[in-house]
């Protein structure tokens, strides 16, 4: 923010992984840290961050306890922040819970499944779900109706999240 004020017209870019370097191997923590950092850095003037945006969680999807620890660490609000994040990383391993979540969203209607896939960047079921929608001639008499309906609805959410700087898209 200060750089932008002092040097109007300048551009700010940088590698984001330095922020999370010591958490190598705990990718879910690193990805959350990157998302939190970019969320705030972009709001404060950062123009480009070098990061693998394809694996970063949405800012709003970061578990609230992890989000608080990451934000406290980023803003240096808690002198015990590093220790708390180390403890969190050691005690929380994603895995079994993710399978339950996948199964849960797969039981929703095709429109919600397509929306979820687009927002989360899951391409595994997109062809199958799009075809299911296309075959529903009652809701989608023409293939174009699938594009203009559930696919555009999902992309609209992606656009809103990107515009709100809560989602980072790969280049």
mmCIF file with all atom_site columns, C-alpha atoms in Angstrom:
data_model
loop_
_atom_site.group_PDB
_atom_site.id
_atom_site.type_symbol
_atom_site.label_atom_id
_atom_site.label_alt_id
_atom_site.label_comp_id
_atom_site.label_asym_id
_atom_site.label_entity_id
_atom_site.label_seq_id
_atom_site.pdbx_PDB_ins_code
_atom_site.Cartn_x
_atom_site.Cartn_y
_atom_site.Cartn_z
_atom_site.occupancy
_atom_site.B_iso_or_equiv
_atom_site.pdbx_formal_charge
_atom_site.auth_seq_id
_atom_site.auth_comp_id
_atom_site.auth_asym_id
_atom_site.auth_atom_id
_atom_site.pdbx_PDB_model_num
ATOM 1   C CA . UNK A 1 1   ? 0.000   0.000   0.000   1.00 0.00 ? 1   UNK A CA 1
ATOM 2   C CA . UNK A 1 2   ? 2.809   2.380   0.923   1.00 0.00 ? 2   UNK A CA 1
ATOM 3   C CA . UNK A 1 3   ? 4.739   1.540   -2.246  1.00 0.00 ? 3   UNK A CA 1
ATOM 4   C CA . UNK A 1 4   ? 1.698   2.373   -4.395  1.00 0.00 ? 4   UNK A CA 1
ATOM 5   C CA . UNK A 1 5   ? 1.242   5.674   -2.551  1.00 0.00 ? 5   UNK A CA 1
ATOM 6   C CA . UNK A 1 6   ? 4.908   6.682   -2.815  1.00 0.00 ? 6   UNK A CA 1
ATOM 7   C CA . UNK A 1 7   ? 5.453   5.445   -6.388  1.00 0.00 ? 7   UNK A CA 1
ATOM 8   C CA . UNK A 1 8   ? 2.264   6.006   -8.415  1.00 0.00 ? 8   UNK A CA 1
ATOM 9   C CA . UNK A 1 9   ? 2.119   3.862   -11.539 1.00 0.00 ? 9   UNK A CA 1
ATOM 10  C CA . UNK A 1 10  ? 4.533   1.222   -10.280 1.00 0.00 ? 10  UNK A CA 1
ATOM 11  C CA . UNK A 1 11  ? 3.680   -2.465  -10.424 1.00 0.00 ? 11  UNK A CA 1
ATOM 12  C CA . UNK A 1 12  ? 4.199   -4.899  -7.577  1.00 0.00 ? 12  UNK A CA 1
ATOM 13  C CA . UNK A 1 13  ? 4.811   -8.602  -8.085  1.00 0.00 ? 13  UNK A CA 1
ATOM 14  C CA . UNK A 1 14  ? 6.510   -11.376 -6.219  1.00 0.00 ? 14  UNK A CA 1
ATOM 15  C CA . UNK A 1 15  ? 6.692   -15.025 -5.319  1.00 0.00 ? 15  UNK A CA 1
ATOM 16  C CA . UNK A 1 16  ? 4.212   -15.921 -2.643  1.00 0.00 ? 16  UNK A CA 1
ATOM 17  C CA . UNK A 1 17  ? 5.778   -19.225 -1.580  1.00 0.00 ? 17  UNK A CA 1
ATOM 18  C CA . UNK A 1 18  ? 8.402   -17.492 0.588   1.00 0.00 ? 18  UNK A CA 1
ATOM 19  C CA . UNK A 1 19  ? 5.602   -16.765 3.041   1.00 0.00 ? 19  UNK A CA 1
ATOM 20  C CA . UNK A 1 20  ? 4.940   -20.470 3.539   1.00 0.00 ? 20  UNK A CA 1
ATOM 21  C CA . UNK A 1 21  ? 8.335   -22.028 2.819   1.00 0.00 ? 21  UNK A CA 1
ATOM 22  C CA . UNK A 1 22  ? 8.766   -23.631 6.227   1.00 0.00 ? 22  UNK A CA 1
ATOM 23  C CA . UNK A 1 23  ? 5.502   -25.571 5.772   1.00 0.00 ? 23  UNK A CA 1
ATOM 24  C CA . UNK A 1 24  ? 6.713   -27.660 2.821   1.00 0.00 ? 24  UNK A CA 1
ATOM 25  C CA . UNK A 1 25  ? 4.938   -31.003 2.892   1.00 0.00 ? 25  UNK A CA 1
ATOM 26  C CA . UNK A 1 26  ? 1.855   -29.525 4.561   1.00 0.00 ? 26  UNK A CA 1
ATOM 27  C CA . UNK A 1 27  ? 0.354   -28.317 1.301   1.00 0.00 ? 27  UNK A CA 1
ATOM 28  C CA . UNK A 1 28  ? -3.110  -27.628 2.725   1.00 0.00 ? 28  UNK A CA 1
ATOM 29  C CA . UNK A 1 29  ? -1.547  -25.136 5.153   1.00 0.00 ? 29  UNK A CA 1
ATOM 30  C CA . UNK A 1 30  ? 0.660   -23.564 2.469   1.00 0.00 ? 30  UNK A CA 1
ATOM 31  C CA . UNK A 1 31  ? -2.280  -23.181 0.078   1.00 0.00 ? 31  UNK A CA 1
ATOM 32  C CA . UNK A 1 32  ? -4.380  -21.532 2.800   1.00 0.00 ? 32  UNK A CA 1
ATOM 33  C CA . UNK A 1 33  ? -1.495  -19.174 3.633   1.00 0.00 ? 33  UNK A CA 1
ATOM 34  C CA . UNK A 1 34  ? -1.134  -18.241 -0.043  1.00 0.00 ? 34  UNK A CA 1
ATOM 35  C CA . UNK A 1 35  ? -4.847  -17.566 -0.405  1.00 0.00 ? 35  UNK A CA 1
ATOM 36  C CA . UNK A 1 36  ? -4.924  -15.371 2.717   1.00 0.00 ? 36  UNK A CA 1
ATOM 37  C CA . UNK A 1 37  ? -1.792  -13.495 1.639   1.00 0.00 ? 37  UNK A CA 1
ATOM 38  C CA . UNK A 1 38  ? -3.081  -12.817 -1.879  1.00 0.00 ? 38  UNK A CA 1
ATOM 39  C CA . UNK A 1 39  ? -6.522  -11.826 -0.639  1.00 0.00 ? 39  UNK A CA 1
ATOM 40  C CA . UNK A 1 40  ? -5.015  -9.035  1.448   1.00 0.00 ? 40  UNK A CA 1
ATOM 41  C CA . UNK A 1 41  ? -2.039  -8.183  -0.788  1.00 0.00 ? 41  UNK A CA 1
ATOM 42  C CA . UNK A 1 42  ? -4.188  -7.605  -3.866  1.00 0.00 ? 42  UNK A CA 1
ATOM 43  C CA . UNK A 1 43  ? -6.565  -5.410  -1.871  1.00 0.00 ? 43  UNK A CA 1
ATOM 44  C CA . UNK A 1 44  ? -3.518  -3.376  -0.832  1.00 0.00 ? 44  UNK A CA 1
ATOM 45  C CA . UNK A 1 45  ? -1.947  -2.959  -4.274  1.00 0.00 ? 45  UNK A CA 1
ATOM 46  C CA . UNK A 1 46  ? -0.149  -6.138  -5.304  1.00 0.00 ? 46  UNK A CA 1
ATOM 47  C CA . UNK A 1 47  ? -0.503  -6.563  -9.065  1.00 0.00 ? 47  UNK A CA 1
ATOM 48  C CA . UNK A 1 48  ? 0.780   -10.097 -9.543  1.00 0.00 ? 48  UNK A CA 1
ATOM 49  C CA . UNK A 1 49  ? 1.740   -12.983 -7.315  1.00 0.00 ? 49  UNK A CA 1
ATOM 50  C CA . UNK A 1 50  ? 3.651   -15.996 -8.529  1.00 0.00 ? 50  UNK A CA 1
ATOM 51  C CA . UNK A 1 51  ? 1.778   -18.979 -7.155  1.00 0.00 ? 51  UNK A CA 1
ATOM 52  C CA . UNK A 1 52  ? 0.028   -22.142 -8.328  1.00 0.00 ? 52  UNK A CA 1
ATOM 53  C CA . UNK A 1 53  ? -3.476  -20.673 -8.282  1.00 0.00 ? 53  UNK A CA 1
ATOM 54  C CA . UNK A 1 54  ? -5.015  -23.920 -9.516  1.00 0.00 ? 54  UNK A CA 1
ATOM 55  C CA . UNK A 1 55  ? -4.618  -25.584 -6.115  1.00 0.00 ? 55  UNK A CA 1
ATOM 56  C CA . UNK A 1 56  ? -5.443  -22.689 -3.814  1.00 0.00 ? 56  UNK A CA 1
ATOM 57  C CA . UNK A 1 57  ? -8.645  -22.816 -1.784  1.00 0.00 ? 57  UNK A CA 1
ATOM 58  C CA . UNK A 1 58  ? -11.222 -20.073 -2.015  1.00 0.00 ? 58  UNK A CA 1
ATOM 59  C CA . UNK A 1 59  ? -10.643 -17.592 0.778   1.00 0.00 ? 59  UNK A CA 1
ATOM 60  C CA . UNK A 1 60  ? -14.174 -18.280 2.087   1.00 0.00 ? 60  UNK A CA 1
ATOM 61  C CA . UNK A 1 61  ? -13.554 -22.049 2.094   1.00 0.00 ? 61  UNK A CA 1
ATOM 62  C CA . UNK A 1 62  ? -10.553 -21.964 4.412   1.00 0.00 ? 62  UNK A CA 1
ATOM 63  C CA . UNK A 1 63  ? -11.556 -23.475 7.765   1.00 0.00 ? 63  UNK A CA 1
ATOM 64  C CA . UNK A 1 64  ? -12.226 -20.586 10.145  1.00 0.00 ? 64  UNK A CA 1
ATOM 65  C CA . UNK A 1 65  ? -9.665  -21.731 12.730  1.00 0.00 ? 65  UNK A CA 1
ATOM 66  C CA . UNK A 1 66  ? -6.931  -22.015 10.068  1.00 0.00 ? 66  UNK A CA 1
ATOM 67  C CA . UNK A 1 67  ? -7.986  -18.679 8.549   1.00 0.00 ? 67  UNK A CA 1
ATOM 68  C CA . UNK A 1 68  ? -7.624  -16.939 11.919  1.00 0.00 ? 68  UNK A CA 1
ATOM 69  C CA . UNK A 1 69  ? -4.174  -18.420 12.510  1.00 0.00 ? 69  UNK A CA 1
ATOM 70  C CA . UNK A 1 70  ? -3.022  -17.458 8.993   1.00 0.00 ? 70  UNK A CA 1
ATOM 71  C CA . UNK A 1 71  ? -4.324  -13.915 9.317   1.00 0.00 ? 71  UNK A CA 1
ATOM 72  C CA . UNK A 1 72  ? -2.811  -13.492 12.774  1.00 0.00 ? 72  UNK A CA 1
ATOM 73  C CA . UNK A 1 73  ? 0.514   -14.702 11.374  1.00 0.00 ? 73  UNK A CA 1
ATOM 74  C CA . UNK A 1 74  ? 0.305   -12.487 8.292   1.00 0.00 ? 74  UNK A CA 1
ATOM 75  C CA . UNK A 1 75  ? -0.460  -9.351  10.301  1.00 0.00 ? 75  UNK A CA 1
ATOM 76  C CA . UNK A 1 76  ? 1.844   -10.336 13.198  1.00 0.00 ? 76  UNK A CA 1
ATOM 77  C CA . UNK A 1 77  ? -1.060  -10.148 15.659  1.00 0.00 ? 77  UNK A CA 1
ATOM 78  C CA . UNK A 1 78  ? -0.131  -13.140 17.806  1.00 0.00 ? 78  UNK A CA 1
ATOM 79  C CA . UNK A 1 79  ? 3.382   -13.720 19.157  1.00 0.00 ? 79  UNK A CA 1
ATOM 80  C CA . UNK A 1 80  ? 2.509   -17.434 19.315  1.00 0.00 ? 80  UNK A CA 1
ATOM 81  C CA . UNK A 1 81  ? 1.246   -17.485 15.705  1.00 0.00 ? 81  UNK A CA 1
ATOM 82  C CA . UNK A 1 82  ? 4.025   -19.632 14.280  1.00 0.00 ? 82  UNK A CA 1
ATOM 83  C CA . UNK A 1 83  ? 3.700   -22.218 17.038  1.00 0.00 ? 83  UNK A CA 1
ATOM 84  C CA . UNK A 1 84  ? -0.092  -22.287 16.611  1.00 0.00 ? 84  UNK A CA 1
ATOM 85  C CA . UNK A 1 85  ? 0.239   -22.857 12.873  1.00 0.00 ? 85  UNK A CA 1
ATOM 86  C CA . UNK A 1 86  ? 2.825   -25.601 13.412  1.00 0.00 ? 86  UNK A CA 1
ATOM 87  C CA . UNK A 1 87  ? 0.480   -27.279 15.887  1.00 0.00 ? 87  UNK A CA 1
ATOM 88  C CA . UNK A 1 88  ? -2.457  -26.905 13.494  1.00 0.00 ? 88  UNK A CA 1
ATOM 89  C CA . UNK A 1 89  ? -0.428  -28.416 10.635  1.00 0.00 ? 89  UNK A CA 1
ATOM 90  C CA . UNK A 1 90  ? 0.616   -31.398 12.766  1.00 0.00 ? 90  UNK A CA 1
ATOM 91  C CA . UNK A 1 91  ? -2.877  -32.068 14.137  1.00 0.00 ? 91  UNK A CA 1
ATOM 92  C CA . UNK A 1 92  ? -4.932  -31.599 10.976  1.00 0.00 ? 92  UNK A CA 1
ATOM 93  C CA . UNK A 1 93  ? -4.388  -33.808 7.998   1.00 0.00 ? 93  UNK A CA 1
ATOM 94  C CA . UNK A 1 94  ? -6.910  -33.599 5.168   1.00 0.00 ? 94  UNK A CA 1
ATOM 95  C CA . UNK A 1 95  ? -8.013  -36.870 3.659   1.00 0.00 ? 95  UNK A CA 1
ATOM 96  C CA . UNK A 1 96  ? -10.959 -38.962 4.735   1.00 0.00 ? 96  UNK A CA 1
ATOM 97  C CA . UNK A 1 97  ? -13.177 -35.922 5.153   1.00 0.00 ? 97  UNK A CA 1
ATOM 98  C CA . UNK A 1 98  ? -12.616 -34.931 1.505   1.00 0.00 ? 98  UNK A CA 1
ATOM 99  C CA . UNK A 1 99  ? -14.172 -38.171 0.241   1.00 0.00 ? 99  UNK A CA 1
ATOM 100 C CA . UNK A 1 100 ? -17.338 -37.539 2.241   1.00 0.00 ? 100 UNK A CA 1
ATOM 101 C CA . UNK A 1 101 ? -17.593 -34.021 0.818   1.00 0.00 ? 101 UNK A CA 1
ATOM 102 C CA . UNK A 1 102 ? -17.183 -35.333 -2.741  1.00 0.00 ? 102 UNK A CA 1
ATOM 103 C CA . UNK A 1 103 ? -19.933 -37.887 -2.218  1.00 0.00 ? 103 UNK A CA 1
ATOM 104 C CA . UNK A 1 104 ? -22.208 -35.272 -0.654  1.00 0.00 ? 104 UNK A CA 1
ATOM 105 C CA . UNK A 1 105 ? -22.027 -32.795 -3.552  1.00 0.00 ? 105 UNK A CA 1
ATOM 106 C CA . UNK A 1 106 ? -22.384 -35.585 -6.106  1.00 0.00 ? 106 UNK A CA 1
ATOM 107 C CA . UNK A 1 107 ? -25.863 -36.372 -4.735  1.00 0.00 ? 107 UNK A CA 1
ATOM 108 C CA . UNK A 1 108 ? -27.171 -32.871 -5.594  1.00 0.00 ? 108 UNK A CA 1
ATOM 109 C CA . UNK A 1 109 ? -29.045 -32.023 -8.782  1.00 0.00 ? 109 UNK A CA 1
ATOM 110 C CA . UNK A 1 110 ? -27.067 -31.643 -12.011 1.00 0.00 ? 110 UNK A CA 1
ATOM 111 C CA . UNK A 1 111 ? -27.193 -27.843 -11.960 1.00 0.00 ? 111 UNK A CA 1
ATOM 112 C CA . UNK A 1 112 ? -25.679 -27.695 -8.475  1.00 0.00 ? 112 UNK A CA 1
ATOM 113 C CA . UNK A 1 113 ? -23.065 -30.315 -9.406  1.00 0.00 ? 113 UNK A CA 1
ATOM 114 C CA . UNK A 1 114 ? -21.993 -28.319 -12.473 1.00 0.00 ? 114 UNK A CA 1
ATOM 115 C CA . UNK A 1 115 ? -21.844 -25.141 -10.429 1.00 0.00 ? 115 UNK A CA 1
ATOM 116 C CA . UNK A 1 116 ? -19.766 -26.857 -7.737  1.00 0.00 ? 116 UNK A CA 1
ATOM 117 C CA . UNK A 1 117 ? -17.387 -28.323 -10.329 1.00 0.00 ? 117 UNK A CA 1
ATOM 118 C CA . UNK A 1 118 ? -16.809 -24.955 -11.968 1.00 0.00 ? 118 UNK A CA 1
ATOM 119 C CA . UNK A 1 119 ? -16.273 -23.081 -8.711  1.00 0.00 ? 119 UNK A CA 1
ATOM 120 C CA . UNK A 1 120 ? -13.969 -25.740 -7.250  1.00 0.00 ? 120 UNK A CA 1
ATOM 121 C CA . UNK A 1 121 ? -12.120 -26.447 -10.496 1.00 0.00 ? 121 UNK A CA 1
ATOM 122 C CA . UNK A 1 122 ? -13.101 -30.119 -10.519 1.00 0.00 ? 122 UNK A CA 1
ATOM 123 C CA . UNK A 1 123 ? -13.048 -31.429 -14.073 1.00 0.00 ? 123 UNK A CA 1
ATOM 124 C CA . UNK A 1 124 ? -13.567 -35.117 -13.297 1.00 0.00 ? 124 UNK A CA 1
ATOM 125 C CA . UNK A 1 125 ? -17.361 -35.075 -13.755 1.00 0.00 ? 125 UNK A CA 1
ATOM 126 C CA . UNK A 1 126 ? -17.965 -32.062 -16.006 1.00 0.00 ? 126 UNK A CA 1
ATOM 127 C CA . UNK A 1 127 ? -18.477 -34.022 -19.240 1.00 0.00 ? 127 UNK A CA 1
ATOM 128 C CA . UNK A 1 128 ? -20.756 -36.560 -17.550 1.00 0.00 ? 128 UNK A CA 1
ATOM 129 C CA . UNK A 1 129 ? -22.822 -33.887 -15.767 1.00 0.00 ? 129 UNK A CA 1
ATOM 130 C CA . UNK A 1 130 ? -23.054 -31.653 -18.842 1.00 0.00 ? 130 UNK A CA 1
ATOM 131 C CA . UNK A 1 131 ? -24.290 -34.606 -20.869 1.00 0.00 ? 131 UNK A CA 1
ATOM 132 C CA . UNK A 1 132 ? -26.866 -35.416 -18.192 1.00 0.00 ? 132 UNK A CA 1
ATOM 133 C CA . UNK A 1 133 ? -28.156 -31.848 -18.388 1.00 0.00 ? 133 UNK A CA 1
ATOM 134 C CA . UNK A 1 134 ? -28.149 -31.917 -22.209 1.00 0.00 ? 134 UNK A CA 1
ATOM 135 C CA . UNK A 1 135 ? -30.266 -35.072 -22.219 1.00 0.00 ? 135 UNK A CA 1
ATOM 136 C CA . UNK A 1 136 ? -32.918 -33.389 -20.037 1.00 0.00 ? 136 UNK A CA 1
ATOM 137 C CA . UNK A 1 137 ? -34.985 -32.017 -22.928 1.00 0.00 ? 137 UNK A CA 1
ATOM 138 C CA . UNK A 1 138 ? -37.637 -30.655 -20.552 1.00 0.00 ? 138 UNK A CA 1
ATOM 139 C CA . UNK A 1 139 ? -35.277 -28.198 -18.857 1.00 0.00 ? 139 UNK A CA 1
ATOM 140 C CA . UNK A 1 140 ? -32.834 -27.817 -21.739 1.00 0.00 ? 140 UNK A CA 1
ATOM 141 C CA . UNK A 1 141 ? -34.543 -28.305 -25.125 1.00 0.00 ? 141 UNK A CA 1
ATOM 142 C CA . UNK A 1 142 ? -31.362 -27.247 -26.952 1.00 0.00 ? 142 UNK A CA 1
ATOM 143 C CA . UNK A 1 143 ? -27.686 -27.803 -26.035 1.00 0.00 ? 143 UNK A CA 1
ATOM 144 C CA . UNK A 1 144 ? -27.234 -24.030 -26.004 1.00 0.00 ? 144 UNK A CA 1
ATOM 145 C CA . UNK A 1 145 ? -29.660 -23.909 -23.056 1.00 0.00 ? 145 UNK A CA 1
ATOM 146 C CA . UNK A 1 146 ? -27.167 -25.957 -20.989 1.00 0.00 ? 146 UNK A CA 1
ATOM 147 C CA . UNK A 1 147 ? -24.439 -23.418 -21.776 1.00 0.00 ? 147 UNK A CA 1
ATOM 148 C CA . UNK A 1 148 ? -26.668 -20.427 -21.085 1.00 0.00 ? 148 UNK A CA 1
ATOM 149 C CA . UNK A 1 149 ? -28.148 -22.028 -17.964 1.00 0.00 ? 149 UNK A CA 1
ATOM 150 C CA . UNK A 1 150 ? -26.131 -24.039 -15.443 1.00 0.00 ? 150 UNK A CA 1
ATOM 151 C CA . UNK A 1 151 ? -22.716 -23.529 -17.055 1.00 0.00 ? 151 UNK A CA 1
ATOM 152 C CA . UNK A 1 152 ? -23.065 -19.740 -17.214 1.00 0.00 ? 152 UNK A CA 1
ATOM 153 C CA . UNK A 1 153 ? -24.507 -19.722 -13.706 1.00 0.00 ? 153 UNK A CA 1
ATOM 154 C CA . UNK A 1 154 ? -21.394 -21.475 -12.401 1.00 0.00 ? 154 UNK A CA 1
ATOM 155 C CA . UNK A 1 155 ? -19.076 -19.201 -14.373 1.00 0.00 ? 155 UNK A CA 1
ATOM 156 C CA . UNK A 1 156 ? -20.929 -16.172 -13.018 1.00 0.00 ? 156 UNK A CA 1
ATOM 157 C CA . UNK A 1 157 ? -20.092 -17.294 -9.480  1.00 0.00 ? 157 UNK A CA 1
ATOM 158 C CA . UNK A 1 158 ? -16.457 -17.828 -10.511 1.00 0.00 ? 158 UNK A CA 1
ATOM 159 C CA . UNK A 1 159 ? -16.442 -14.294 -11.939 1.00 0.00 ? 159 UNK A CA 1
ATOM 160 C CA . UNK A 1 160 ? -17.950 -12.829 -8.786  1.00 0.00 ? 160 UNK A CA 1
ATOM 161 C CA . UNK A 1 161 ? -15.411 -14.606 -6.568  1.00 0.00 ? 161 UNK A CA 1
ATOM 162 C CA . UNK A 1 162 ? -12.548 -13.530 -8.823  1.00 0.00 ? 162 UNK A CA 1
ATOM 163 C CA . UNK A 1 163 ? -13.827 -9.946  -8.846  1.00 0.00 ? 163 UNK A CA 1
ATOM 164 C CA . UNK A 1 164 ? -14.075 -9.969  -5.051  1.00 0.00 ? 164 UNK A CA 1
ATOM 165 C CA . UNK A 1 165 ? -10.481 -11.288 -4.971  1.00 0.00 ? 165 UNK A CA 1
ATOM 166 C CA . UNK A 1 166 ? -11.561 -14.412 -3.125  1.00 0.00 ? 166 UNK A CA 1
ATOM 167 C CA . UNK A 1 167 ? -10.595 -16.745 -5.988  1.00 0.00 ? 167 UNK A CA 1
ATOM 168 C CA . UNK A 1 168 ? -7.353  -16.795 -7.918  1.00 0.00 ? 168 UNK A CA 1
ATOM 169 C CA . UNK A 1 169 ? -7.334  -18.239 -11.409 1.00 0.00 ? 169 UNK A CA 1
ATOM 170 C CA . UNK A 1 170 ? -4.332  -19.874 -13.070 1.00 0.00 ? 170 UNK A CA 1
ATOM 171 C CA . UNK A 1 171 ? -2.877  -18.048 -16.029 1.00 0.00 ? 171 UNK A CA 1
#
